[in-house]
PDB file of C-alpha atoms in Angstrom:
ATOM      1  CA  MET A 145     127.250  82.219 115.106  1.00 75.00           C
ATOM      2  CA  GLU A 146     129.585  80.403 112.771  1.00 84.00           C
ATOM      3  CA  ARG A 147     132.026  82.606 110.902  1.00 83.00           C
ATOM      4  CA  GLU A 148     133.551  82.086 107.486  1.00 86.00           C
ATOM      5  CA  ALA A 149     136.390  83.887 105.827  1.00 86.00           C
ATOM      6  CA  LEU A 150     135.494  85.752 102.686  1.00 86.00           C
ATOM      7  CA  THR A 151     137.409  88.066 100.389  1.00 89.00           C
ATOM      8  CA  ILE A 152     135.471  91.014  99.005  1.00 89.00           C
ATOM      9  CA  ARG A 153     136.789  93.605  96.599  1.00 92.00           C
ATOM     10  CA  PHE A 154     135.440  97.137  97.027  1.00 91.00           C
ATOM     11  CA  PRO A 155     135.808 100.075  94.663  1.00 94.00           C
ATOM     12  CA  SER A 156     138.409 102.359  96.239  1.00 94.00           C
ATOM     13  CA  GLU A 157     136.021 105.351  96.361  1.00 95.00           C
ATOM     14  CA  LEU A 158     133.432 103.323  98.281  1.00 93.00           C
ATOM     15  CA  LEU A 159     136.066 101.998 100.646  1.00 89.00           C
ATOM     16  CA  ALA A 160     137.278 105.543 101.376  1.00 91.00           C
ATOM     17  CA  LYS A 161     133.710 106.718 102.080  1.00 92.00           C
ATOM     18  CA  ALA A 162     133.075 103.757 104.387  1.00 89.00           C
ATOM     19  CA  ARG A 163     136.271 104.408 106.329  1.00 87.00           C
ATOM     20  CA  LYS A 164     135.228 108.030 106.892  1.00 88.00           C
ATOM     21  CA  LEU A 165     131.807 106.960 108.217  1.00 87.00           C
ATOM     22  CA  LYS A 166     133.103 104.199 110.469  1.00 86.00           C
ATOM     23  CA  LYS A 167     133.029 105.027 114.173  1.00 84.00           C
ATOM     24  CA  ASP A 168     136.377 105.079 115.999  1.00 85.00           C
ATOM     25  CA  LYS A 169     135.819 101.901 118.027  1.00 88.00           C
ATOM     26  CA  GLU A 170     133.869 100.108 115.284  1.00 87.00           C
ATOM     27  CA  SER A 171     135.701  97.541 113.231  1.00 88.00           C
ATOM     28  CA  PHE A 172     135.432  97.688 109.479  1.00 86.00           C
ATOM     29  CA  ASN A 173     134.136  94.116 109.622  1.00 87.00           C
ATOM     30  CA  ASP A 174     131.286  95.178 111.966  1.00 88.00           C
ATOM     31  CA  LEU A 175     130.357  98.003 109.609  1.00 89.00           C
ATOM     32  CA  ILE A 176     130.154  95.624 106.642  1.00 88.00           C
ATOM     33  CA  VAL A 177     128.226  92.952 108.563  1.00 90.00           C
ATOM     34  CA  GLU A 178     125.677  95.527 109.737  1.00 92.00           C
ATOM     35  CA  ALA A 179     125.274  96.884 106.194  1.00 92.00           C
ATOM     36  CA  VAL A 180     124.741  93.407 104.739  1.00 94.00           C
ATOM     37  CA  GLU A 181     122.233  92.507 107.476  1.00 96.00           C
ATOM     38  CA  ARG A 182     120.303  95.718 106.757  1.00 97.00           C
ATOM     39  CA  GLU A 183     120.283  94.972 103.022  1.00 97.00           C
ATOM     40  CA  VAL A 184     119.068  91.404 103.605  1.00 98.00           C
ATOM     41  CA  ARG A 185     116.174  92.733 105.718  1.00 98.00           C
ATOM     42  CA  ARG A 186     115.362  95.354 103.079  1.00 98.00           C
ATOM     43  CA  ARG A 187     115.302  92.799 100.277  1.00 98.00           C
ATOM     44  CA  ARG A 188     113.161  90.382 102.295  1.00 98.00           C
ATOM     45  CA  GLY A 189     110.748  93.214 103.037  1.00 97.00           C
ATOM     46  CA  TRP A 190     110.624  94.173  99.375  1.00 97.00           C
ATOM     47  CA  ALA A 191     109.995  90.553  98.357  1.00 97.00           C
ATOM     48  CA  ALA A 192     107.139  90.322 100.887  1.00 97.00           C
ATOM     49  CA  HIS A 193     105.709  93.580  99.540  1.00 96.00           C
ATOM     50  CA  GLN A 194     105.844  92.208  95.998  1.00 96.00           C
ATOM     51  CA  ARG A 195     104.045  89.014  97.097  1.00 96.00           C
ATOM     52  CA  ILE A 196     101.325  91.093  98.774  1.00 96.00           C
ATOM     53  CA  ILE A 197     100.864  93.201  95.632  1.00 94.00           C
ATOM     54  CA  ALA A 198     100.692  90.090  93.446  1.00 94.00           C
ATOM     55  CA  ARG A 199      98.169  88.471  95.787  1.00 94.00           C
ATOM     56  CA  SER A 200      95.992  91.585  95.867  1.00 91.00           C
ATOM     57  CA  GLU A 201      96.034  91.707  92.056  1.00 91.00           C
ATOM     58  CA  THR A 202      94.933  88.061  91.964  1.00 91.00           C
ATOM     59  CA  ILE A 203      92.088  88.764  94.388  1.00 89.00           C
ATOM     60  CA  LYS A 204      91.061  91.881  92.467  1.00 87.00           C
ATOM     61  CA  ALA A 205      90.995  89.849  89.225  1.00 88.00           C
ATOM     62  CA  LYS A 206      88.703  87.260  90.836  1.00 90.00           C
ATOM     63  CA  THR A 207      86.360  89.619  92.688  1.00 89.00           C
ATOM     64  CA  GLY A 208      86.598  92.868  90.779  1.00 86.00           C
ATOM     65  CA  ILE A 209      86.957  96.234  92.448  1.00 82.00           C
ATOM     66  CA  GLN A 210      84.847  96.365  95.559  1.00 78.00           C
ATOM     67  CA  PRO A 211      82.440  99.290  95.998  1.00 82.00           C
ATOM     68  CA  THR A 212      83.387 101.943  98.492  1.00 86.00           C
ATOM     69  CA  SER A 213      81.700 101.818 101.880  1.00 87.00           C
ATOM     70  CA  THR A 214      82.189 105.525 102.566  1.00 89.00           C
ATOM     71  CA  ASP A 215      78.572 106.489 101.879  1.00 85.00           C
ATOM     72  CA  MET A 216      77.241 103.682 104.078  1.00 84.00           C
ATOM     73  CA  ILE A 217      79.547 104.656 106.950  1.00 87.00           C
ATOM     74  CA  ARG A 218      78.608 108.311 106.596  1.00 86.00           C
ATOM     75  CA  SER A 219      74.880 107.514 106.724  1.00 83.00           C
ATOM     76  CA  LEU A 220      75.378 105.342 109.812  1.00 85.00           C
ATOM     77  CA  ARG A 221      77.262 108.146 111.537  1.00 86.00           C
ATOM     78  CA  GLU A 222      74.542 110.630 110.668  1.00 85.00           C
ATOM     79  CA  GLY A 223      71.928 108.363 112.210  1.00 80.00           C
ATOM     80  CA  GLU A 224      70.208 107.094 109.078  1.00 59.00           C
ATOM     81  CA  ASP A 225      69.190 103.445 109.361  1.00 57.00           C
ATOM     82  CA  ARG A 226      70.306 103.443 112.990  1.00 56.00           C
ATOM     83  CA  ARG A 227      68.466 101.264 115.467  1.00 59.00           C
ATOM     84  CA  GLU A 228      67.966 102.737 118.892  1.00 55.00           C
TER      85      GLU A 228
END
């Protein structure tokens, strides 16, 4: 993995909290990289969720709300309309 140098300024309170949470053998750099990776995954997941919601709204607008199949499933389980 290629590495680049980057300067980041942290609020002093956040930096103090991060230092307290850092494990003894963990570098501060590793802590930050892991946090950024986690945030990237979270934001990608959220963006995918938003696309799914938008797509479902588009489908619902085209097809309307579909009727529930609960009653049909219940009648099949109870043996109504069952072929033997």
